[in-house]
XYZ file of C-alpha atoms in Angstrom:
696
model
C 124.814 -226.988 -12.989
C 123.765 -229.806 -15.235
C 120.229 -231.119 -15.267
C 120.008 -234.513 -13.617
C 118.398 -237.201 -15.693
C 116.410 -238.374 -12.697
C 114.917 -234.896 -12.365
C 113.759 -234.949 -15.970
C 112.101 -238.309 -15.397
C 109.846 -236.660 -12.806
C 108.870 -233.741 -15.035
C 106.012 -235.618 -16.672
C 104.317 -236.202 -13.308
C 104.595 -232.554 -12.287
C 103.536 -231.427 -15.738
C 100.421 -233.593 -15.708
C 99.210 -231.840 -12.554
C 100.142 -228.433 -13.930
C 98.413 -229.034 -17.267
C 95.240 -230.141 -15.549
C 95.202 -226.906 -13.610
C 96.163 -224.875 -16.660
C 93.292 -226.282 -18.661
C 90.969 -224.609 -16.169
C 92.925 -221.346 -16.064
C 91.413 -217.904 -16.514
C 92.476 -217.644 -20.142
C 92.578 -221.318 -21.212
C 96.257 -220.902 -21.962
C 98.111 -223.220 -24.312
C 101.286 -223.497 -26.338
C 102.162 -225.494 -29.435
C 104.253 -228.606 -28.862
C 106.751 -230.195 -31.230
C 103.905 -231.950 -33.063
C 102.275 -228.577 -33.820
C 99.418 -229.419 -31.479
C 97.925 -226.983 -28.987
C 98.522 -228.303 -25.471
C 97.454 -226.786 -22.164
C 99.933 -224.540 -20.357
C 99.922 -222.524 -17.132
C 98.711 -218.940 -17.334
C 101.616 -216.553 -17.815
C 99.673 -213.358 -17.059
C 97.118 -212.203 -14.533
C 94.250 -209.867 -15.323
C 94.983 -206.655 -13.436
C 92.138 -204.326 -14.421
C 89.817 -203.229 -17.216
C 89.523 -199.482 -17.793
C 86.791 -197.537 -19.532
C 86.866 -193.862 -20.413
C 84.989 -193.084 -17.228
C 87.385 -195.057 -15.007
C 90.250 -193.217 -16.684
C 88.479 -189.992 -15.580
C 87.613 -188.852 -19.080
C 84.699 -189.286 -21.465
C 83.908 -192.597 -23.153
C 86.292 -193.820 -25.797
C 85.127 -194.018 -29.402
C 86.937 -196.282 -31.872
C 90.285 -196.090 -30.063
C 92.895 -197.465 -32.463
C 96.450 -197.081 -31.165
C 98.518 -197.110 -28.030
C 102.129 -196.366 -27.154
C 104.175 -196.113 -23.956
C 106.580 -193.303 -23.136
C 109.949 -193.734 -21.419
C 108.501 -192.124 -18.297
C 105.723 -194.720 -17.945
C 102.939 -192.625 -19.446
C 100.573 -194.185 -21.976
C 99.364 -192.338 -25.060
C 96.019 -193.476 -26.468
C 94.658 -192.533 -29.904
C 90.924 -192.030 -29.339
C 90.182 -191.955 -33.063
C 86.417 -191.411 -33.004
C 86.757 -188.492 -30.587
C 89.620 -186.902 -32.585
C 91.933 -186.710 -29.619
C 94.962 -188.168 -27.869
C 94.508 -189.204 -24.232
C 97.660 -189.083 -22.088
C 97.482 -191.458 -19.107
C 99.691 -191.337 -16.036
C 101.170 -194.344 -14.241
C 97.819 -195.001 -12.519
C 96.027 -194.947 -15.911
C 94.187 -191.754 -15.120
C 93.797 -189.125 -17.815
C 96.548 -186.596 -17.177
C 95.760 -184.424 -20.188
C 93.893 -184.423 -23.474
C 95.598 -183.449 -26.732
C 92.927 -182.601 -29.293
C 94.867 -180.169 -31.460
C 97.709 -177.684 -31.678
C 98.503 -174.105 -32.564
C 100.201 -173.743 -35.922
C 102.944 -171.302 -36.864
C 100.384 -168.658 -37.805
C 98.694 -168.832 -34.414
C 95.624 -170.713 -35.616
C 94.163 -173.570 -33.600
C 93.978 -176.807 -35.576
C 92.220 -180.030 -34.601
C 92.911 -183.646 -35.381
C 90.727 -185.708 -37.688
C 90.522 -189.437 -36.922
C 94.107 -189.887 -35.655
C 95.018 -193.569 -35.975
C 98.701 -193.877 -35.148
C 101.040 -192.730 -32.389
C 104.735 -192.864 -31.609
C 106.463 -191.327 -28.609
C 110.162 -190.465 -28.939
C 112.540 -191.058 -26.053
C 112.933 -187.276 -25.673
C 109.157 -186.826 -25.346
C 108.294 -185.835 -28.929
C 104.880 -187.145 -29.927
C 104.315 -188.272 -33.511
C 100.656 -188.432 -34.541
C 99.278 -189.975 -37.743
C 96.496 -187.459 -38.364
C 94.787 -189.729 -40.883
C 91.707 -187.653 -41.670
C 93.836 -184.574 -42.390
C 96.334 -186.642 -44.431
C 99.372 -185.508 -42.489
C 101.747 -186.362 -39.665
C 101.878 -183.991 -36.707
C 104.970 -183.836 -34.494
C 104.515 -182.163 -31.096
C 107.116 -181.151 -28.543
C 106.840 -182.483 -24.969
C 105.020 -179.282 -23.966
C 102.390 -179.763 -26.702
C 103.705 -177.092 -29.061
C 104.040 -177.836 -32.764
C 107.433 -179.081 -33.889
C 106.779 -180.174 -37.465
C 104.028 -180.941 -39.963
C 104.610 -183.634 -42.574
C 102.311 -183.629 -45.573
C 102.026 -185.982 -48.515
C 105.492 -187.047 -49.751
C 106.493 -186.113 -53.277
C 108.407 -188.520 -55.519
C 108.362 -189.898 -59.037
C 108.146 -193.335 -57.433
C 104.632 -192.568 -56.204
C 101.826 -192.751 -58.744
C 99.392 -189.932 -59.508
C 96.627 -191.875 -57.772
C 98.561 -192.036 -54.496
C 96.684 -190.583 -51.526
C 98.582 -190.041 -48.300
C 96.582 -191.555 -45.428
C 99.072 -192.254 -42.643
C 97.645 -194.902 -40.336
C 100.606 -196.152 -38.275
C 104.168 -194.923 -37.872
C 107.482 -195.555 -36.172
C 110.683 -193.524 -35.757
C 114.206 -194.884 -35.421
C 117.179 -193.465 -33.514
C 118.176 -191.391 -36.563
C 114.699 -189.761 -36.592
C 113.730 -191.461 -39.847
C 109.985 -191.983 -40.164
C 108.435 -195.229 -41.353
C 104.789 -194.871 -42.254
C 102.089 -197.413 -43.097
C 99.586 -195.580 -45.291
C 96.071 -196.889 -45.863
C 95.563 -198.150 -49.423
C 99.310 -198.094 -50.205
C 100.720 -201.511 -51.135
C 104.313 -200.683 -52.060
C 105.591 -201.219 -48.526
C 106.373 -198.599 -45.912
C 106.983 -194.955 -46.753
C 110.409 -194.026 -45.419
C 110.885 -190.300 -44.732
C 113.948 -188.488 -43.419
C 113.978 -186.444 -40.223
C 112.614 -183.451 -42.136
C 109.719 -185.409 -43.594
C 111.157 -185.763 -47.106
C 110.556 -188.955 -49.074
C 113.460 -191.420 -49.121
C 112.129 -194.715 -50.446
C 109.448 -197.380 -50.308
C 110.716 -200.045 -47.948
C 109.915 -203.751 -47.735
C 107.147 -204.098 -50.324
C 105.527 -207.558 -49.973
C 106.092 -209.831 -52.942
C 103.170 -210.728 -55.192
C 102.187 -214.369 -54.703
C 99.551 -216.580 -56.278
C 97.656 -219.340 -54.556
C 97.677 -222.819 -56.064
C 94.114 -222.404 -57.281
C 95.005 -219.078 -58.927
C 97.963 -220.651 -60.686
C 95.731 -223.454 -61.948
C 93.012 -221.199 -63.368
C 95.506 -218.832 -64.970
C 96.986 -221.755 -66.906
C 93.660 -222.262 -68.684
C 92.580 -218.618 -68.960
C 92.636 -216.648 -72.195
C 94.365 -213.303 -72.422
C 90.998 -211.533 -72.336
C 90.012 -213.417 -69.181
C 93.315 -212.530 -67.562
C 92.790 -208.855 -68.361
C 89.259 -208.941 -66.933
C 90.361 -210.719 -63.768
C 91.295 -208.842 -60.627
C 94.808 -207.460 -60.591
C 97.301 -209.235 -58.384
C 98.951 -206.632 -56.199
C 100.981 -206.839 -53.010
C 99.091 -206.662 -49.743
C 99.433 -203.493 -47.711
C 100.804 -203.254 -44.194
C 98.370 -202.368 -41.440
C 100.895 -201.623 -38.702
C 104.560 -200.965 -38.022
C 106.549 -201.270 -34.792
C 110.245 -200.624 -34.206
C 112.328 -202.628 -31.744
C 115.395 -201.742 -29.685
C 117.724 -202.702 -32.559
C 115.979 -200.425 -35.092
C 114.423 -203.352 -36.939
C 110.824 -202.950 -38.071
C 107.995 -205.351 -37.341
C 105.204 -205.031 -39.896
C 101.873 -206.833 -40.045
C 99.374 -207.379 -42.836
C 95.839 -208.749 -42.803
C 94.633 -208.300 -46.401
C 94.395 -211.964 -47.342
C 91.762 -214.650 -47.433
C 91.619 -218.149 -45.990
C 92.964 -219.905 -49.091
C 95.957 -217.597 -49.379
C 96.758 -218.364 -45.749
C 96.401 -222.136 -46.191
C 98.564 -222.122 -49.340
C 101.400 -220.626 -47.296
C 102.033 -217.705 -49.649
C 101.201 -215.083 -47.021
C 103.535 -213.708 -44.360
C 101.297 -211.913 -41.846
C 104.354 -210.852 -39.837
C 107.722 -209.661 -41.099
C 110.823 -208.167 -39.491
C 112.566 -205.789 -41.860
C 116.171 -204.643 -41.872
C 117.483 -201.431 -43.425
C 117.313 -202.990 -46.902
C 113.699 -204.050 -46.473
C 114.556 -207.760 -46.273
C 112.609 -210.017 -43.954
C 114.901 -211.360 -41.186
C 112.199 -212.784 -38.939
C 113.393 -216.023 -37.366
C 110.966 -218.932 -37.562
C 112.645 -221.703 -35.596
C 109.610 -222.665 -33.550
C 107.416 -225.713 -34.116
C 104.853 -223.372 -35.722
C 105.117 -220.046 -37.542
C 104.948 -216.992 -35.238
C 101.656 -215.913 -36.801
C 99.251 -216.699 -33.962
C 97.011 -219.759 -34.152
C 97.897 -222.453 -36.667
C 94.268 -223.508 -37.173
C 92.255 -221.644 -39.810
C 88.935 -223.479 -39.847
C 85.874 -222.482 -37.859
C 86.050 -223.774 -34.303
C 83.389 -222.478 -31.924
C 83.385 -218.692 -32.125
C 86.578 -218.632 -34.232
C 86.387 -218.319 -37.995
C 89.287 -218.046 -40.428
C 93.006 -217.561 -39.751
C 94.620 -215.259 -37.231
C 94.546 -211.584 -38.186
C 97.575 -209.750 -36.816
C 97.041 -206.047 -36.174
C 99.854 -205.048 -33.830
C 103.225 -206.082 -32.405
C 104.529 -205.193 -28.947
C 108.290 -205.451 -28.411
C 109.284 -206.797 -24.993
C 113.044 -206.360 -25.002
C 115.798 -208.984 -25.385
C 114.423 -209.918 -28.802
C 111.019 -210.947 -27.447
C 107.812 -209.730 -29.016
C 104.069 -210.324 -28.828
C 101.502 -210.223 -31.640
C 97.869 -209.195 -31.309
C 95.324 -211.364 -33.118
C 92.178 -209.324 -33.793
C 90.240 -212.234 -35.284
C 90.791 -214.735 -32.508
C 91.176 -212.068 -29.805
C 94.410 -213.442 -28.415
C 97.959 -212.355 -27.695
C 100.903 -214.628 -28.559
C 104.389 -213.985 -27.162
C 107.579 -215.280 -28.825
C 111.313 -215.160 -28.262
C 113.812 -213.923 -30.847
C 113.850 -217.321 -32.581
C 110.092 -217.288 -33.109
C 109.469 -219.945 -30.445
C 106.229 -219.484 -28.551
C 106.550 -218.501 -24.898
C 102.918 -218.094 -23.913
C 99.543 -216.762 -25.007
C 96.542 -215.227 -23.320
C 93.190 -213.658 -24.017
C 90.148 -214.814 -25.928
C 86.797 -213.580 -27.254
C 83.657 -213.089 -25.230
C 81.899 -210.853 -22.781
C 83.634 -212.062 -19.645
C 85.935 -209.677 -17.875
C 89.328 -209.579 -19.574
C 88.084 -211.012 -22.875
C 88.232 -209.042 -26.107
C 85.763 -208.087 -28.774
C 87.816 -206.172 -31.352
C 91.361 -205.686 -30.033
C 93.098 -202.959 -32.004
C 96.398 -202.090 -30.307
C 98.802 -203.346 -27.681
C 101.890 -202.234 -25.818
C 104.205 -203.888 -23.276
C 105.600 -201.686 -20.526
C 107.292 -202.753 -17.339
C 105.883 -206.190 -16.665
C 102.443 -205.478 -18.062
C 100.537 -205.757 -21.321
C 98.019 -203.044 -22.177
C 95.490 -204.071 -24.804
C 93.134 -201.576 -26.417
C 89.735 -202.914 -27.476
C 87.923 -200.709 -29.992
C 84.856 -202.942 -29.790
C 84.332 -202.722 -26.044
C 86.006 -199.274 -25.861
C 88.207 -200.467 -23.023
C 91.858 -200.656 -22.042
C 92.783 -203.943 -20.376
C 95.888 -204.459 -18.278
C 97.510 -207.856 -17.825
C 100.572 -208.378 -15.628
C 103.117 -211.178 -15.856
C 102.630 -213.657 -13.028
C 105.346 -215.827 -11.501
C 105.343 -218.312 -14.361
C 105.339 -215.551 -16.981
C 108.200 -213.758 -15.254
C 110.241 -216.967 -15.314
C 109.727 -217.278 -19.070
C 110.688 -213.647 -19.498
C 113.699 -213.803 -17.184
C 115.057 -217.016 -18.739
C 114.963 -215.422 -22.178
C 116.561 -212.257 -20.822
C 119.330 -214.255 -19.115
C 120.174 -215.912 -22.403
C 120.480 -212.509 -24.076
C 122.702 -211.301 -21.218
C 124.845 -214.482 -21.403
C 123.874 -215.442 -17.836
C 123.730 -219.088 -18.767
C 123.838 -220.690 -15.314
C 120.903 -218.623 -14.154
C 119.098 -219.299 -17.419
C 119.474 -223.042 -16.939
C 118.072 -222.908 -13.412
C 115.007 -221.010 -14.595
C 114.374 -223.277 -17.576
C 114.565 -226.329 -15.323
C 111.947 -224.772 -13.083
C 109.767 -223.921 -16.100
C 110.065 -227.488 -17.388
C 108.876 -228.840 -14.036
C 105.775 -226.695 -14.354
C 105.157 -227.435 -18.049
C 106.934 -230.259 -19.872
C 105.076 -229.196 -23.039
C 107.057 -225.939 -23.225
C 109.459 -226.474 -26.160
C 111.506 -223.387 -25.312
C 112.291 -224.836 -21.890
C 113.703 -228.012 -23.385
C 115.713 -225.976 -25.891
C 117.013 -223.727 -23.132
C 118.123 -226.680 -20.985
C 119.631 -228.314 -24.053
C 121.662 -225.182 -24.802
C 122.922 -225.204 -21.231
C 124.022 -228.824 -21.587
C 125.695 -227.906 -24.884
C 127.658 -225.103 -23.208
C 128.697 -227.562 -20.475
C 129.950 -229.887 -23.249
C 127.446 -232.583 -22.299
C 126.642 -233.127 -25.951
C 124.814 -236.432 -25.484
C 122.362 -234.830 -23.058
C 122.031 -231.775 -25.307
C 121.196 -234.003 -28.283
C 118.573 -235.846 -26.236
C 116.893 -232.621 -25.152
C 117.012 -231.045 -28.601
C 115.452 -234.198 -29.990
C 112.636 -233.972 -27.440
C 112.104 -230.364 -28.529
C 112.276 -231.337 -32.223
C 115.042 -228.754 -32.680
C 117.041 -230.125 -35.608
C 119.299 -227.078 -35.939
C 120.689 -227.200 -32.407
C 120.693 -230.999 -32.470
C 122.963 -230.830 -35.519
C 125.356 -228.495 -33.716
C 125.539 -230.768 -30.684
C 125.973 -233.836 -32.888
C 128.818 -232.166 -34.780
C 130.677 -231.559 -31.505
C 129.950 -235.086 -30.300
C 131.157 -236.535 -33.598
C 134.366 -234.492 -33.475
C 135.114 -235.739 -29.943
C 134.406 -239.341 -30.940
C 136.656 -239.148 -33.996
C 139.428 -237.493 -31.987
C 139.312 -240.130 -29.276
C 139.000 -243.118 -31.613
C 140.898 -242.025 -34.708
C 143.573 -244.717 -34.287
C 141.032 -247.504 -33.948
C 139.038 -246.162 -36.889
C 142.092 -246.132 -39.149
C 143.039 -249.626 -37.954
C 139.549 -250.847 -38.788
C 139.692 -249.197 -42.212
C 143.002 -250.856 -43.038
C 141.585 -254.147 -41.793
C 138.584 -253.894 -44.099
C 140.882 -253.067 -47.033
C 143.140 -256.004 -46.184
C 140.204 -258.418 -45.987
C 138.903 -257.121 -49.314
C 142.279 -257.584 -50.994
C 142.615 -261.084 -49.542
C 139.178 -262.116 -50.769
C 139.986 -260.730 -54.201
C 143.226 -262.751 -54.375
C 141.515 -265.930 -53.219
C 138.744 -265.456 -55.741
C 141.284 -264.772 -58.485
C 143.232 -267.908 -57.605
C 140.135 -270.106 -57.618
C 138.792 -268.486 -60.765
C 135.564 -266.659 -61.352
C 132.491 -268.846 -61.251
C 130.261 -268.218 -64.227
C 126.581 -268.022 -63.335
C 123.875 -269.413 -65.554
C 122.158 -266.284 -67.014
C 118.784 -268.011 -66.757
C 119.212 -269.047 -63.114
C 117.660 -267.071 -60.272
C 121.003 -265.610 -59.212
C 121.857 -264.841 -62.815
C 118.606 -262.970 -63.471
C 118.945 -261.136 -60.170
C 122.493 -260.072 -60.958
C 121.264 -258.847 -64.340
C 119.849 -255.797 -62.508
C 123.444 -254.595 -62.155
C 123.804 -254.508 -65.948
C 120.540 -252.580 -66.214
C 121.996 -249.823 -64.021
C 124.824 -248.983 -66.412
C 123.466 -250.146 -69.792
C 119.752 -249.362 -69.560
C 118.894 -249.480 -73.273
C 120.766 -252.688 -74.118
C 119.717 -254.380 -70.890
C 116.074 -253.427 -71.379
C 116.178 -254.980 -74.856
C 117.738 -258.167 -73.465
C 115.222 -258.211 -70.621
C 112.373 -258.857 -73.068
C 113.937 -260.183 -76.248
C 116.683 -262.359 -74.738
C 114.681 -263.450 -71.669
C 117.450 -262.315 -69.315
C 115.060 -261.467 -66.519
C 112.745 -263.563 -64.392
C 109.606 -262.808 -62.449
C 111.172 -264.298 -59.316
C 114.057 -261.817 -59.502
C 111.615 -258.983 -60.273
C 109.526 -259.816 -57.204
C 112.707 -259.975 -55.130
C 113.731 -256.497 -56.303
C 110.225 -255.217 -55.585
C 110.392 -256.628 -52.069
C 113.860 -255.174 -51.530
C 112.582 -251.789 -52.707
C 109.710 -251.963 -50.195
C 112.224 -252.790 -47.476
C 114.570 -249.989 -48.572
C 111.764 -247.402 -48.515
C 110.555 -248.666 -45.129
C 114.074 -248.454 -43.685
C 114.527 -245.021 -45.238
C 111.308 -243.613 -43.755
C 111.554 -245.330 -40.363
C 115.282 -245.226 -39.614
C 116.580 -242.048 -41.242
C 118.577 -239.948 -38.794
C 116.720 -237.364 -36.722
C 118.217 -234.402 -38.586
C 116.839 -235.544 -41.935
C 113.791 -237.541 -40.860
C 110.488 -236.110 -42.082
C 108.201 -238.727 -40.493
C 107.419 -238.551 -36.773
C 108.063 -241.751 -34.831
C 104.412 -242.150 -33.839
C 103.368 -241.899 -37.501
C 105.617 -244.707 -38.720
C 103.819 -247.826 -39.914
C 105.601 -250.705 -41.621
C 102.539 -251.844 -43.573
C 101.947 -248.287 -44.759
C 105.565 -248.027 -45.907
C 105.184 -251.191 -47.999
C 101.897 -249.886 -49.408
C 103.651 -246.659 -50.454
C 105.665 -248.756 -52.924
C 103.246 -251.534 -53.886
C 100.208 -249.343 -54.601
C 101.971 -246.933 -57.032
C 103.820 -249.867 -58.608
C 100.652 -251.830 -59.374
C 98.809 -248.695 -60.472
C 101.638 -247.803 -62.862
C 101.747 -251.280 -64.356
C 97.980 -251.415 -64.915
C 97.748 -247.898 -66.356
C 100.795 -248.342 -68.574
C 99.423 -251.623 -69.906
C 96.059 -249.959 -70.657
C 97.667 -247.007 -72.432
C 100.193 -249.008 -74.458
C 97.561 -251.563 -75.461
C 95.681 -248.741 -77.175
C 98.755 -247.068 -78.701
C 100.623 -249.897 -80.359
C 102.713 -251.166 -77.465
C 104.389 -254.572 -77.887
C 104.925 -255.391 -74.220
C 102.625 -257.613 -72.195
C 101.556 -256.905 -68.643
C 104.220 -259.354 -67.456
C 106.888 -257.475 -69.427
C 105.766 -254.143 -67.990
C 105.739 -255.423 -64.410
C 109.144 -257.078 -64.780
C 110.748 -253.992 -66.358
C 109.246 -251.688 -63.741
C 110.525 -253.907 -60.924
C 114.038 -254.029 -62.387
C 113.925 -250.224 -62.763
C 113.591 -249.917 -58.974
C 117.200 -251.096 -58.545
C 118.602 -247.563 -57.861
C 116.194 -247.196 -54.932
C 117.360 -250.548 -53.556
C 121.004 -249.446 -53.793
C 120.983 -245.783 -52.832
C 118.223 -245.421 -50.214
C 120.019 -247.645 -47.655
C 123.215 -245.679 -48.284
C 121.316 -242.418 -47.776
C 119.857 -243.836 -44.547
C 123.340 -244.674 -43.249
C 124.647 -241.241 -44.226
C 121.765 -239.553 -42.401
C 123.222 -240.842 -39.125
C 126.712 -239.552 -39.902
C 126.103 -236.101 -41.393
C 125.129 -232.770 -39.883
C 122.565 -230.356 -41.218
C 125.269 -228.291 -42.916
C 126.414 -231.414 -44.792
C 122.967 -232.344 -46.045
C 123.990 -231.867 -49.697
C 125.770 -235.235 -49.625
C 122.610 -236.867 -48.310
C 120.381 -235.118 -50.834
C 122.618 -236.273 -53.699
C 121.941 -239.925 -52.896
C 118.177 -239.427 -52.587
C 117.854 -237.340 -55.754
C 120.177 -239.664 -57.667
C 118.033 -242.662 -56.716
C 114.877 -240.945 -57.932
C 116.286 -239.615 -61.197
C 118.034 -242.881 -62.016
C 114.806 -244.810 -61.452
C 112.882 -242.487 -63.763
C 115.576 -242.817 -66.418
C 115.386 -246.622 -66.244
C 111.606 -246.501 -66.531
C 111.886 -244.388 -69.680
C 114.479 -246.681 -71.247
C 112.629 -249.884 -70.368
C 109.337 -248.435 -71.589
C 111.004 -247.576 -74.916
C 112.539 -251.000 -75.459
C 109.751 -253.359 -74.360
C 107.172 -251.481 -76.458
C 109.590 -250.734 -79.307
C 108.888 -246.962 -79.185
C 111.055 -244.020 -80.130
C 112.464 -242.067 -77.189
C 110.085 -239.145 -77.741
C 107.088 -241.417 -77.936
C 108.207 -243.307 -74.834
C 108.355 -240.046 -72.867
C 104.899 -239.075 -74.110
C 103.466 -242.472 -73.156
C 104.919 -242.183 -69.659
C 103.376 -238.736 -69.188
C 100.050 -240.097 -70.403
C 100.413 -243.004 -67.993
C 100.917 -240.595 -65.099
C 97.825 -238.637 -66.171
C 95.747 -241.829 -66.273
C 97.068 -242.755 -62.828
C 95.872 -239.404 -61.450
C 92.450 -239.904 -63.017
C 92.159 -243.387 -61.524
C 93.117 -242.087 -58.070
C 90.524 -239.337 -58.380
C 87.824 -241.843 -59.372
C 88.763 -244.161 -56.513
C 88.561 -241.336 -53.996
C 85.239 -240.222 -55.469
C 83.880 -243.771 -55.310
C 85.020 -244.106 -51.701
C 83.279 -240.880 -50.736
C 80.074 -241.918 -52.515
C 80.065 -245.339 -50.864
C 80.702 -243.721 -47.495
C 77.788 -241.344 -48.001
C 75.534 -244.192 -49.176
C 76.398 -246.282 -46.116
C 75.713 -243.279 -43.901
C 72.370 -242.752 -45.693
C 71.359 -246.377 -45.221
C 72.409 -246.217 -41.564
C 70.287 -243.105 -41.022
C 67.250 -244.794 -42.613
C 67.781 -247.905 -40.493
C 68.033 -245.817 -37.334
C 64.878 -243.898 -38.264
C 62.924 -247.109 -38.910
C 64.174 -248.603 -35.666
C 63.031 -245.573 -33.678
C 59.610 -245.487 -35.365
C 59.014 -249.194 -34.871
């Protein structure tokens, strides 16, 4: 069943009512729209209950740090501070306490600060006994199955200390361990506990500020500076396909803002990150990193809960929220928040999804909180599950219902668009993918639409092509018969056409531009205006697949300023520099040569704009060639013209251009500084005026 266009027209009205209600929901739920803005959304979960140690019919929890769910519905809770494992039944009552085991010699041994748990499908319980630096494997009846001590390998350094914090086991009984203080990735052990390899070590990255300071640091300063080492993983979770989700939180605000940190990764057997990131924002929790209210700094991911069908949820300990995503990294919903109200978190430490419920462990409040998917949340879950099961008709029905409740849900638009794509309604699919800002799927739909159009109109297209060729040949013959009209080189048309010679003979043409007076300021201003128009058309009318500027951010005056401001700044700075370093060109010569050098942009940017409407994402190399060619050709013309009008050698011309760019950066910095100072002075004067007004 295809979505009716009239139904979509009414979605905004229904969504407005839903969003107003959602903004007042229990958890202040939101999602990120295609503009990467947080917008209100209906609650997807309902607070079911909050459990303390007493309500679970055991003693108070103390620093509880991990949680896992067994195939039989039981929950296993690592009560770290009390050195025990609490086993909860389906009603979340303590069924039994596991605080130790009997070893092979009949001695009773206790746990010491156990931090990680994993329950095997056959009932085996894996415990990261952190304080005792070992992994304990218990049979379903509580008897000891295996002890795993510190792994031995030449790969591990002498300073390595085995402190297993979190662990996961795949279907082949291989262990993957996150060890505290170990930054070489996960420790992979075989089913007998023997070392296999270090898996998925994070790459060392530098922030922009670190790169800058290292450029000017001496060798001694570099040696005294802190070593740059990979960040360590703080948790590991395995999904139904044996892929590993790992999280890290050892980074600061600037590393996060620079984009060199990946707080969440999905590792394959080779340790490569295969996490999909097709959503409007990265699947790392909140996009904001500045202090807002009680929030400070970026999201800090401490756990991942797999939800089946490729879905997963991440636990943000810093902002006390849970974010759920589909397999493509598109946000489905979020819930939670900090505070003392019922259902809010203080220091969430672990999470698991079982049945239709989330269980979140809070080591700050020493509570276990249960949230259950409500009707809206179940629709999001079921729609995603239907897609994985190839139940596309049912998926489309659910996504349409979700879109009526929340037009801001990008995944709903994508889901409906995919349904239209499968029904071969490519025009509707393209429209929906465009609304969802999904360029990848839009490209696929456009490719199909283009193929159908070409197939249906191939005859007319070929006829039109032959017609254009015939007209071109006829015009050429007529022109040849009448003779070629010779233009006056000093006329406006002659000086404008001279730009064509500059394209292919830059050195000779640049010499003629100044010495032979082959150019004119009128033609230069025309080329400058055409360049402004070409850039404006390029930024405002590039095809959706390649467009980097949102429609609401397009401004014609700003597009013209993007050309005029750098052009004038370059001319002024180049004139200042060359006046001091023996340049022969006047300001008029510099401005004229710079304007003529913009010819490649005038020629190639419109062509690139046209191509952007005809190519798919997979064919973007053809589009990129035109854009890069325009830029490189322009730079080459600037170098050649700078050499000829100032009578420099090529090496000196390159040096002068680099110096010009440096001066331009300094001028921009001074202008920004002056603007800030003037703004502060005006604010100061305004404050004094207000104070005097109030006192008088």
